[in-house]
XYZ file of C-alpha atoms in Angstrom:
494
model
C 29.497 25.080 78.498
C 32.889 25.909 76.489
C 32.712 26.605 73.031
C 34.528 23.279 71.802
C 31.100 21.352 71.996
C 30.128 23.137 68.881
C 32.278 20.677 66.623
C 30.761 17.602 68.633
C 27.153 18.270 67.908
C 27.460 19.670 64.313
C 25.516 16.887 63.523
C 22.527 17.844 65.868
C 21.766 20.620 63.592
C 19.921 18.191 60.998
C 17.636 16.679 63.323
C 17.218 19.868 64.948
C 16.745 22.153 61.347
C 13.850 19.035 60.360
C 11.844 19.604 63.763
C 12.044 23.165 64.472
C 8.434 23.956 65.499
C 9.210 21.397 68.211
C 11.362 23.892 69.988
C 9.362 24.778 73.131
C 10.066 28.695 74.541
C 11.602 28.582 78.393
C 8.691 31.018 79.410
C 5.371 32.456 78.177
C 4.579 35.790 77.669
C 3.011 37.836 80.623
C 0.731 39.539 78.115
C 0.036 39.262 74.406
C 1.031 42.307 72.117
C -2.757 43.891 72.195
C -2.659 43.925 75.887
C -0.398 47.092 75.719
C 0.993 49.821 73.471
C 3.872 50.341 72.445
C 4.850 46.784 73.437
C 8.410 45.206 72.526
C 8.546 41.447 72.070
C 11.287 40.291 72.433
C 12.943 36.420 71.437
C 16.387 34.843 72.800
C 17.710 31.998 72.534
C 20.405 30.278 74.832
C 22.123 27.172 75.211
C 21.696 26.520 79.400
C 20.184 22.847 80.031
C 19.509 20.941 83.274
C 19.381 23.155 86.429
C 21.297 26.078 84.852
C 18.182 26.327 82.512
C 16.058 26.051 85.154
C 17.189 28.709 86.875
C 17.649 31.234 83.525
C 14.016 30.618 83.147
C 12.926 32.145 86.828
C 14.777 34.934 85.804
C 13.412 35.674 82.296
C 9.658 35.104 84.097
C 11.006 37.836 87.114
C 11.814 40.367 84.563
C 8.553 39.767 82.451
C 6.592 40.432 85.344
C 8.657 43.068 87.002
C 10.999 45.809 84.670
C 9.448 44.157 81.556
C 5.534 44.608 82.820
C 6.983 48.464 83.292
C 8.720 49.382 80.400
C 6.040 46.609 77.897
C 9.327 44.383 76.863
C 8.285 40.412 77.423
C 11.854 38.187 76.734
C 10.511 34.901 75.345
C 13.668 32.437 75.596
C 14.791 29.373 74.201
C 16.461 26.698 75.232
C 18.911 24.769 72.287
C 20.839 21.658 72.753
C 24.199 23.869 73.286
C 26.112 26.606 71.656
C 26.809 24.335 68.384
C 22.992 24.687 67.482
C 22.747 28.036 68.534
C 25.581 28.965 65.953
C 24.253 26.650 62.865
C 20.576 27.716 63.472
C 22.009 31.198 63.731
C 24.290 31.076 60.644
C 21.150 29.881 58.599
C 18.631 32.102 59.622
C 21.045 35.036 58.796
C 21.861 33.305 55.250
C 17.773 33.164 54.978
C 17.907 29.490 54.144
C 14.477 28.083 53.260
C 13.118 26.611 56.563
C 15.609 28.447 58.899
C 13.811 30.087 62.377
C 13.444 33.317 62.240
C 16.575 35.565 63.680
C 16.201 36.016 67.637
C 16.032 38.933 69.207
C 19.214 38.149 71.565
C 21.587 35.015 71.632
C 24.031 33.593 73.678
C 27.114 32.955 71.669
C 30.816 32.649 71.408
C 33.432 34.643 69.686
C 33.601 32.722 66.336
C 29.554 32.722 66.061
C 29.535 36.491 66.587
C 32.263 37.579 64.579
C 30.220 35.688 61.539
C 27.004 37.623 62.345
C 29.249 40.880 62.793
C 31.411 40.249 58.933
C 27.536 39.692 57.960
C 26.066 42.636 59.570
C 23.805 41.174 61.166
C 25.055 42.313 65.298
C 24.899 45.728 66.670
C 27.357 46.834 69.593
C 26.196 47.038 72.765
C 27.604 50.316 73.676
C 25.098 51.781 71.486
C 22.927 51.713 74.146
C 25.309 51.598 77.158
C 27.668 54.375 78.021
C 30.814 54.773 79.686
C 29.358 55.112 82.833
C 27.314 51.790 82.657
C 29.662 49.568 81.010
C 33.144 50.648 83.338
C 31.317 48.217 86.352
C 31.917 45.370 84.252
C 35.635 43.149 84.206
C 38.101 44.546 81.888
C 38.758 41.539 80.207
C 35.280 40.307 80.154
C 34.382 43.187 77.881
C 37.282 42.897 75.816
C 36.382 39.790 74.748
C 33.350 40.936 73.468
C 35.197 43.698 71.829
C 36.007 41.065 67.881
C 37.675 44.397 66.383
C 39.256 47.136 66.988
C 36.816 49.119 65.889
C 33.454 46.556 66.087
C 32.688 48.009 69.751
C 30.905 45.214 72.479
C 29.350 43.054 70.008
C 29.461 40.178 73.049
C 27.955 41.329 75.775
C 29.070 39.309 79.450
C 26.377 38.119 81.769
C 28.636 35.078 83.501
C 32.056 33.769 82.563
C 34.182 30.617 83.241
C 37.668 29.712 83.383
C 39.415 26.007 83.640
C 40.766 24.535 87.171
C 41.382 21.159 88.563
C 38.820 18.633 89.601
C 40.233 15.752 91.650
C 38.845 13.272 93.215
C 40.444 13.714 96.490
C 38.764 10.451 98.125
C 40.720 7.795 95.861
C 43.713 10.088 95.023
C 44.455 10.566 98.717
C 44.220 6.810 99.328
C 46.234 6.196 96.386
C 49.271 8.824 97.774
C 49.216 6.936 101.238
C 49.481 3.718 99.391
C 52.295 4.720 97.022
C 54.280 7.076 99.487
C 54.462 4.275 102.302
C 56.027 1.823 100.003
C 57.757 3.822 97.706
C 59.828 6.603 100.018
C 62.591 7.564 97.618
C 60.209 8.668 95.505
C 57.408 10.411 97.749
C 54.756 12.473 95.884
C 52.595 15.316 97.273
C 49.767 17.274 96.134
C 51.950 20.573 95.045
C 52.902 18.116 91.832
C 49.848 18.480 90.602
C 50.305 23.115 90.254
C 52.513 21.687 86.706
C 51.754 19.515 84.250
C 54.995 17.688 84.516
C 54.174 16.681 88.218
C 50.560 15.560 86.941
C 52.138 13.413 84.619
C 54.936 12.214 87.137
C 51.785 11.011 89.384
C 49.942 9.860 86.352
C 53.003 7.025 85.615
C 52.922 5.866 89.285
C 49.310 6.038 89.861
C 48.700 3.595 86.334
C 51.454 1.408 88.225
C 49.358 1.383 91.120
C 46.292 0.240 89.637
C 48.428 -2.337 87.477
C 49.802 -3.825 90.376
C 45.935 -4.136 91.664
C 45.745 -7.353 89.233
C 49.055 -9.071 89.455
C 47.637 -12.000 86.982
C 47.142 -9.433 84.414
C 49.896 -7.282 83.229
C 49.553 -3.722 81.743
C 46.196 -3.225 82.447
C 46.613 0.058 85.032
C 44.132 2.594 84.945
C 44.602 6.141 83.520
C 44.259 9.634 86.345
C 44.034 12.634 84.135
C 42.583 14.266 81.513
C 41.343 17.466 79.471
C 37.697 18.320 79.003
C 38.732 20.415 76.028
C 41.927 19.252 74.311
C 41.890 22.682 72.417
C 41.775 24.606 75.403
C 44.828 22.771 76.354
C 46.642 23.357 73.507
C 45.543 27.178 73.166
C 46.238 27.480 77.019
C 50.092 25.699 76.682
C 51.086 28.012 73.572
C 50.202 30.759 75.816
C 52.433 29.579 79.194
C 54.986 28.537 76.954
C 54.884 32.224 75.670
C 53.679 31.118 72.120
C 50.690 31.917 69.868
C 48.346 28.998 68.746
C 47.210 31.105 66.148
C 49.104 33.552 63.610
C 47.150 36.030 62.725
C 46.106 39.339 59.775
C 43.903 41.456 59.794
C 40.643 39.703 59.291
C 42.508 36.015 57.963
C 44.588 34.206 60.337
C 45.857 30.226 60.512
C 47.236 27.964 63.307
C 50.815 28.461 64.337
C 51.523 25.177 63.399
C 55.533 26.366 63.251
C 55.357 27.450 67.090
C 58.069 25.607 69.421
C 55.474 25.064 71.812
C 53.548 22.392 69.636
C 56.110 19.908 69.786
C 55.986 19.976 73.256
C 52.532 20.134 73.565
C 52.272 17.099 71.445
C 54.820 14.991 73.883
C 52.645 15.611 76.780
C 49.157 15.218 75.117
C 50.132 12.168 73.060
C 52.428 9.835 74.955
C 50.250 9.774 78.067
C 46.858 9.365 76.183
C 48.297 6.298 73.689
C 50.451 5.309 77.208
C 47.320 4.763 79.272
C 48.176 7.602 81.774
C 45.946 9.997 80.293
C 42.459 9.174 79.057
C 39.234 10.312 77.369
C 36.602 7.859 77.148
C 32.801 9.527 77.623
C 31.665 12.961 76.283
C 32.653 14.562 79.513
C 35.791 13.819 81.599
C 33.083 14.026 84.803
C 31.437 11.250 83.341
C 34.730 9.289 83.135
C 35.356 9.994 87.251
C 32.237 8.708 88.171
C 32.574 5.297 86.135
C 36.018 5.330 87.827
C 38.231 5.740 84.619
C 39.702 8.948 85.867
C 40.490 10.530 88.787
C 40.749 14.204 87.949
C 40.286 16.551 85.068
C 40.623 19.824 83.769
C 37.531 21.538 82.918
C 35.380 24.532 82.940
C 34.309 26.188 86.139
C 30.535 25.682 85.071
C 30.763 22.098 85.157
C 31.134 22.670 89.132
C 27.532 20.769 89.291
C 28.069 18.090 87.748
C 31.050 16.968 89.425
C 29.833 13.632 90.639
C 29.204 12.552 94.123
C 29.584 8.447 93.942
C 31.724 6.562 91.992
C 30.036 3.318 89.870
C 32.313 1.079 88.957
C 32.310 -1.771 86.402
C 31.837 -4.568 88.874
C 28.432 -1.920 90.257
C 30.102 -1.393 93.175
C 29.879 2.144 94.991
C 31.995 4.696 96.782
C 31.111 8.057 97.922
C 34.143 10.567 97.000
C 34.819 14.252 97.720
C 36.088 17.064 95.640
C 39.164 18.924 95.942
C 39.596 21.891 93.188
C 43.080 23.064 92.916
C 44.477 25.611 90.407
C 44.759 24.655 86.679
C 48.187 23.370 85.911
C 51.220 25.084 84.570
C 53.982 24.227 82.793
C 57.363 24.290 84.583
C 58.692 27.780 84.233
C 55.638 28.671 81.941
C 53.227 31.925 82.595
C 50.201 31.059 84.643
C 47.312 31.034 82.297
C 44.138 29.830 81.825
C 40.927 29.925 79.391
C 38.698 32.534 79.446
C 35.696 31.544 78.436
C 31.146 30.991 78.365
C 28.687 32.509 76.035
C 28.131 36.119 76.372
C 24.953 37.757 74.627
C 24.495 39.308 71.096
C 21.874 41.782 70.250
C 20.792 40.887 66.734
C 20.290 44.091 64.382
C 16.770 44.731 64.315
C 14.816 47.930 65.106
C 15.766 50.404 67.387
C 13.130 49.526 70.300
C 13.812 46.006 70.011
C 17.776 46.523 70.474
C 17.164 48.889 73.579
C 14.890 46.566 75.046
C 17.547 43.731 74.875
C 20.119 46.226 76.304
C 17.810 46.977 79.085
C 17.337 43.332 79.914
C 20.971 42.575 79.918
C 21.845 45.222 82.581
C 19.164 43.558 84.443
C 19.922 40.907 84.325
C 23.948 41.532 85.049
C 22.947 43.539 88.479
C 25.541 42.279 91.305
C 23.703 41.202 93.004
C 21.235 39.319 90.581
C 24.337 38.216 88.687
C 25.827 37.010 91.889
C 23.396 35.111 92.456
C 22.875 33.075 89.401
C 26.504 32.346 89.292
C 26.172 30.748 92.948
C 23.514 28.239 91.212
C 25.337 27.981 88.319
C 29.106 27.234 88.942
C 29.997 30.559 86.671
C 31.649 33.738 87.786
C 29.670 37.289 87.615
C 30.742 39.986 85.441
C 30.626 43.336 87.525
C 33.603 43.869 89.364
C 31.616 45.120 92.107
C 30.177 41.592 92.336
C 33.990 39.571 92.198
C 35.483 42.208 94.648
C 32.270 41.910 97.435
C 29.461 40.927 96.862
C 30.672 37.017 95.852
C 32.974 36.744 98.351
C 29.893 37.701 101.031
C 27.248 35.481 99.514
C 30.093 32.559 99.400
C 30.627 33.099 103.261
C 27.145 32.870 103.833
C 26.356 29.683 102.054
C 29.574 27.692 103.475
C 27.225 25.531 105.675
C 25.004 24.419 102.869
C 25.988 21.109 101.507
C 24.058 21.357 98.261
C 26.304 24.500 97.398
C 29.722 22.373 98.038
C 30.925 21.530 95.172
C 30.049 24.968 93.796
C 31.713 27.340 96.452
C 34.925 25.324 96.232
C 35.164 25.914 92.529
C 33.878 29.478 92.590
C 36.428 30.147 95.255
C 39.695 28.624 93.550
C 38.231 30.188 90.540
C 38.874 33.598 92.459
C 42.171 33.227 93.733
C 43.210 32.115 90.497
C 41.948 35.704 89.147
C 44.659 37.304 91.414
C 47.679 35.630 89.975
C 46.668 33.813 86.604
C 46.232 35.429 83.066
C 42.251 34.460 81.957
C 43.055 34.712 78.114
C 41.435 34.383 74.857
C 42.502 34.802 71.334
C 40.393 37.613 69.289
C 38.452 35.056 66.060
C 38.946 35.826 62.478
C 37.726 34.051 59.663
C 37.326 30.442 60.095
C 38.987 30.441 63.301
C 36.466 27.821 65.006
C 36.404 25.698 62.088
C 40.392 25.481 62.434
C 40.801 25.230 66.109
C 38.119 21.872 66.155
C 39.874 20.489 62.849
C 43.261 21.042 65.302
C 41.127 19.435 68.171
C 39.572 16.354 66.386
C 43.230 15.472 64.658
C 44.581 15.788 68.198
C 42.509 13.516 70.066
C 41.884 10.966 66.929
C 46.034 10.268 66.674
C 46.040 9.677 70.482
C 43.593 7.279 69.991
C 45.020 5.681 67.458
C 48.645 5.315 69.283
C 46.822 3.944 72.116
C 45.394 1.093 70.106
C 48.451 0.162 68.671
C 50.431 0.531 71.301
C 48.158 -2.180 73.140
C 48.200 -4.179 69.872
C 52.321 -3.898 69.720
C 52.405 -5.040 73.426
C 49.942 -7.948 73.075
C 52.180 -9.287 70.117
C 55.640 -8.476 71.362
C 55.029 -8.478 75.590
C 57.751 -5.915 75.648
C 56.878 -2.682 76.698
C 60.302 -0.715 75.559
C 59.394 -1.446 72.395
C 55.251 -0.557 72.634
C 56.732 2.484 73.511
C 59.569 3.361 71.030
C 56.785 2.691 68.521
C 54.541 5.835 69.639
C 57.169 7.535 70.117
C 58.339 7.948 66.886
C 58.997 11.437 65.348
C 57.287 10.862 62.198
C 53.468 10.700 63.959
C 54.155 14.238 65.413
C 55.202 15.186 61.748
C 51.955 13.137 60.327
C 49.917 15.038 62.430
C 50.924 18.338 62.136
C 50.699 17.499 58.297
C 47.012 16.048 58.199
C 46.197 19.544 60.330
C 47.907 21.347 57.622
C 45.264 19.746 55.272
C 42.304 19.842 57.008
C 43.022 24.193 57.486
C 42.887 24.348 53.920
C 39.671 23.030 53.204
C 38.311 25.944 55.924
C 39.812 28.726 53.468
């Protein structure tokens, strides 16, 4: 999914650098190298799991036996635990580390991964194989993503993309509005609150009263409605709507704009809610925490579409069967619309020059239209052509609006597309150390929330008074802490 599950598995890469051979390929071969001459074998690794890697793996086996059978290429892919592996396996194999896999052939990765491997060498642009002609189909700003210099060329190459939105839970947040609306009309809320993060925090406070008020024998013990899937995005995202830069950057160096207005404000929002109990982040996905019942909506990627859950499980086992609603991800009041953009495009590792066609050929394949279309309708990603966004999505989503196993998908594919009309997809350009410094930013961010939350419950239980629970959090020192401990932890990436 997003690239901010790197940091979270770093520590996958030791069980996974001890039992390499155990990696199993996605698909076999269609014919061994002596079968043919002049036969390209190719290896790729990528980081899709579940379904998503179920359905990558028909379409590696449909180009072995089809384009691949014709021009002798065979793609033998692998499937890693997610993009973090990908990057430290990557990293070592390039640093020829005794043990390390071999290099692949192709890999999906993200911007900080492939600048590394481009600073090293190791990448070659796609356009060396791809002209003018063949790579003006694709999205502007897809491609210029993949573009890590001015002068580097493609070095990622698109083959689906993803942006953030809003997941809510519409079945308990609707019942919730009636509730509070018909016994609270001075102050009414509506759905239009949650377009800015002010009104999501507005129905955050009311909806934790709501839920407190559930147990009137136990006092302060609501229930939190929102939170991020990627507190980085968030905070990369806000800079950007508040019309500031999370990172400062030169040339090839570059550091986190720790200075910027915008993080103060950014901190208000994230912290106070989270140590509050308005905002929460309990399991390793904010899906995870609607269908236990701990949230009711999140922001998150567009590729998470499928794993949106269908029934909530509560505590007490109970059951309830809830729909989705997707809305537009939230701006700040007066702020520029923005969102991420974001998901793995492909490298093409320096090899040989048959090998690096080959991989070119398989990736314009494999980013047809209507083949792309497709696999984004199974996938919860959008395509990459822009004759697949202008007509050929919006025609396959019309066709499958009667399917109830593509719900969840279409809805999110759909606001994902109207967002594209009026929202700015951005992403910053990495330099050196620029992933090591935004999840440094990211794990300080979410650890101080934490924190505040568990005293602020400890300052209530000892003082019952919430004013001054509150006042405690609130202080201006944390915010100055924090930024301070970030400060540190940036250094030890030079």
């Amino acid at each position: 999914m997003n690239n901010y599950v790197i940091k979270k598995h770093t520590w996958l890469f030791l069980l996974a650098f001890l039992f390499i051979p155990s990696i199993m390929p996605s698909c076999a071969f269609p014919f061994s190298k002596s079968d043919k001459t002049g036969h390209v074998s190719l290896n790729m690794w990528h980081h899709y799991l579940g379904e998503q890697k179920i359905v990558f793996d028909k379409y590696i086996e449909e180009f072995n036996k089809t384009v691949g059978l014709e021009k002798n290429i065979a793609i033998k892919a692998y499937s890693m635990d997610n993009s973090g592996d990908i990057h430290n396996k990557i990293i070592q194999s390039a640093n020829g580390e005794p043990g390390a896999p071999d290099m692949p052939d192709m890999a999906t990765v993200y911007p900080g991964t492939a600048y590394t491997l481009y600073g090293m060498g190791k990448v070659v642009s796609v356009e060396k194989y791809m002209d003018t002609s063949k790579t003006a189909k694709y999205v502007d700003s897809f491609l210029e993503e993949g573009r890590l210099t001015s002068d580097s060329g493609i070095i990622i190459f698109p083959i689906a993309k993803s942006t953030e939105l809003l997941y809510v839970n519409n079945t308990v947040y609707m019942k919730f509005l009636q509730e509070h609306n018909e016994k609270n009309p001075p102050n009414r809320l509506d759905e239009s609150m949650l377009n800015t993060f002010e009104g999501i925090l507005k129905t955050a406070e009311a909806y934790y009263d709501w839920t407190d008020a559930k147990t009137p024998d136990t006092a302060n013990d609501g229930t939190a409605l929102f939170g991020f899937d990627a507190a980085s995005n968030f905070a990369v995202v806000g800079c950007r709507q508040l019309s500031n830069d999370f990172f400062s950057t030169n040339g090839r160096s570059g550091t986190i704009n720790l200075g910027s207005p915008a993080f103060s404000k950014l901190w208000d929002y994230y912290h106070i809610p989270m140590a509050r109990g308005y905002f929460g982040a309990y399991s390793y996905y904010r899906s995870e925490d609607v269908q236990t019942g701990d949230l009711v909506m999140f922001a998150g990627s567009t590729a998470g579409a499928k794993f949106f859950p269908k029934t909530i499980t509560y505590k007490d086992n109970t059951k309830l069967d809830i729909d989705l609603k997707v809305l537009p991800y939230p701006v700040f009041e007066n702020g520029r619309k923005t969102s991420v953009q974001q998901g793995a495009g492909v490298a093409i590792m320096k090899s040989t020059q048959e090998k690096e066609k080959a991989s070119a050929i398989f990736l314009e394949w494999f980013t047809d239209p209507r083949r792309n279309t497709e696999f984004v309708l199974k996938t919860g990603y959008l395509p990459v052509t822009k004759e697949a966004i202008d007509s050929i999505l919006p025609e396959e989503l019309e066709k499958l609006k009667n399917y109830p196993e593509y719900t969840n998908v279409l809805k999110v594919i759909k606001q994902a597309l109207e967002m594209m009309k009026t929202y700015e997809l951005y992403t910053y350009k990495p330099f050196e150390n620029s992933d090591e410094m935004r999840f440094a930013f990211e794990d300080k961010f979410l650890s101080a929330a934490k924190a505040s939350r568990s005293d602020f419950l400890k300052d209530y239980e000892a003082t019952k008074n919430l004013d001054t629970a509150f006042k405690n959090i609130a202080r201006k020192d944390k915010y100055e802490r924090f930024i301070g401990e970030v400060r540190n932890e940036i250094l030890k990436t030079d």
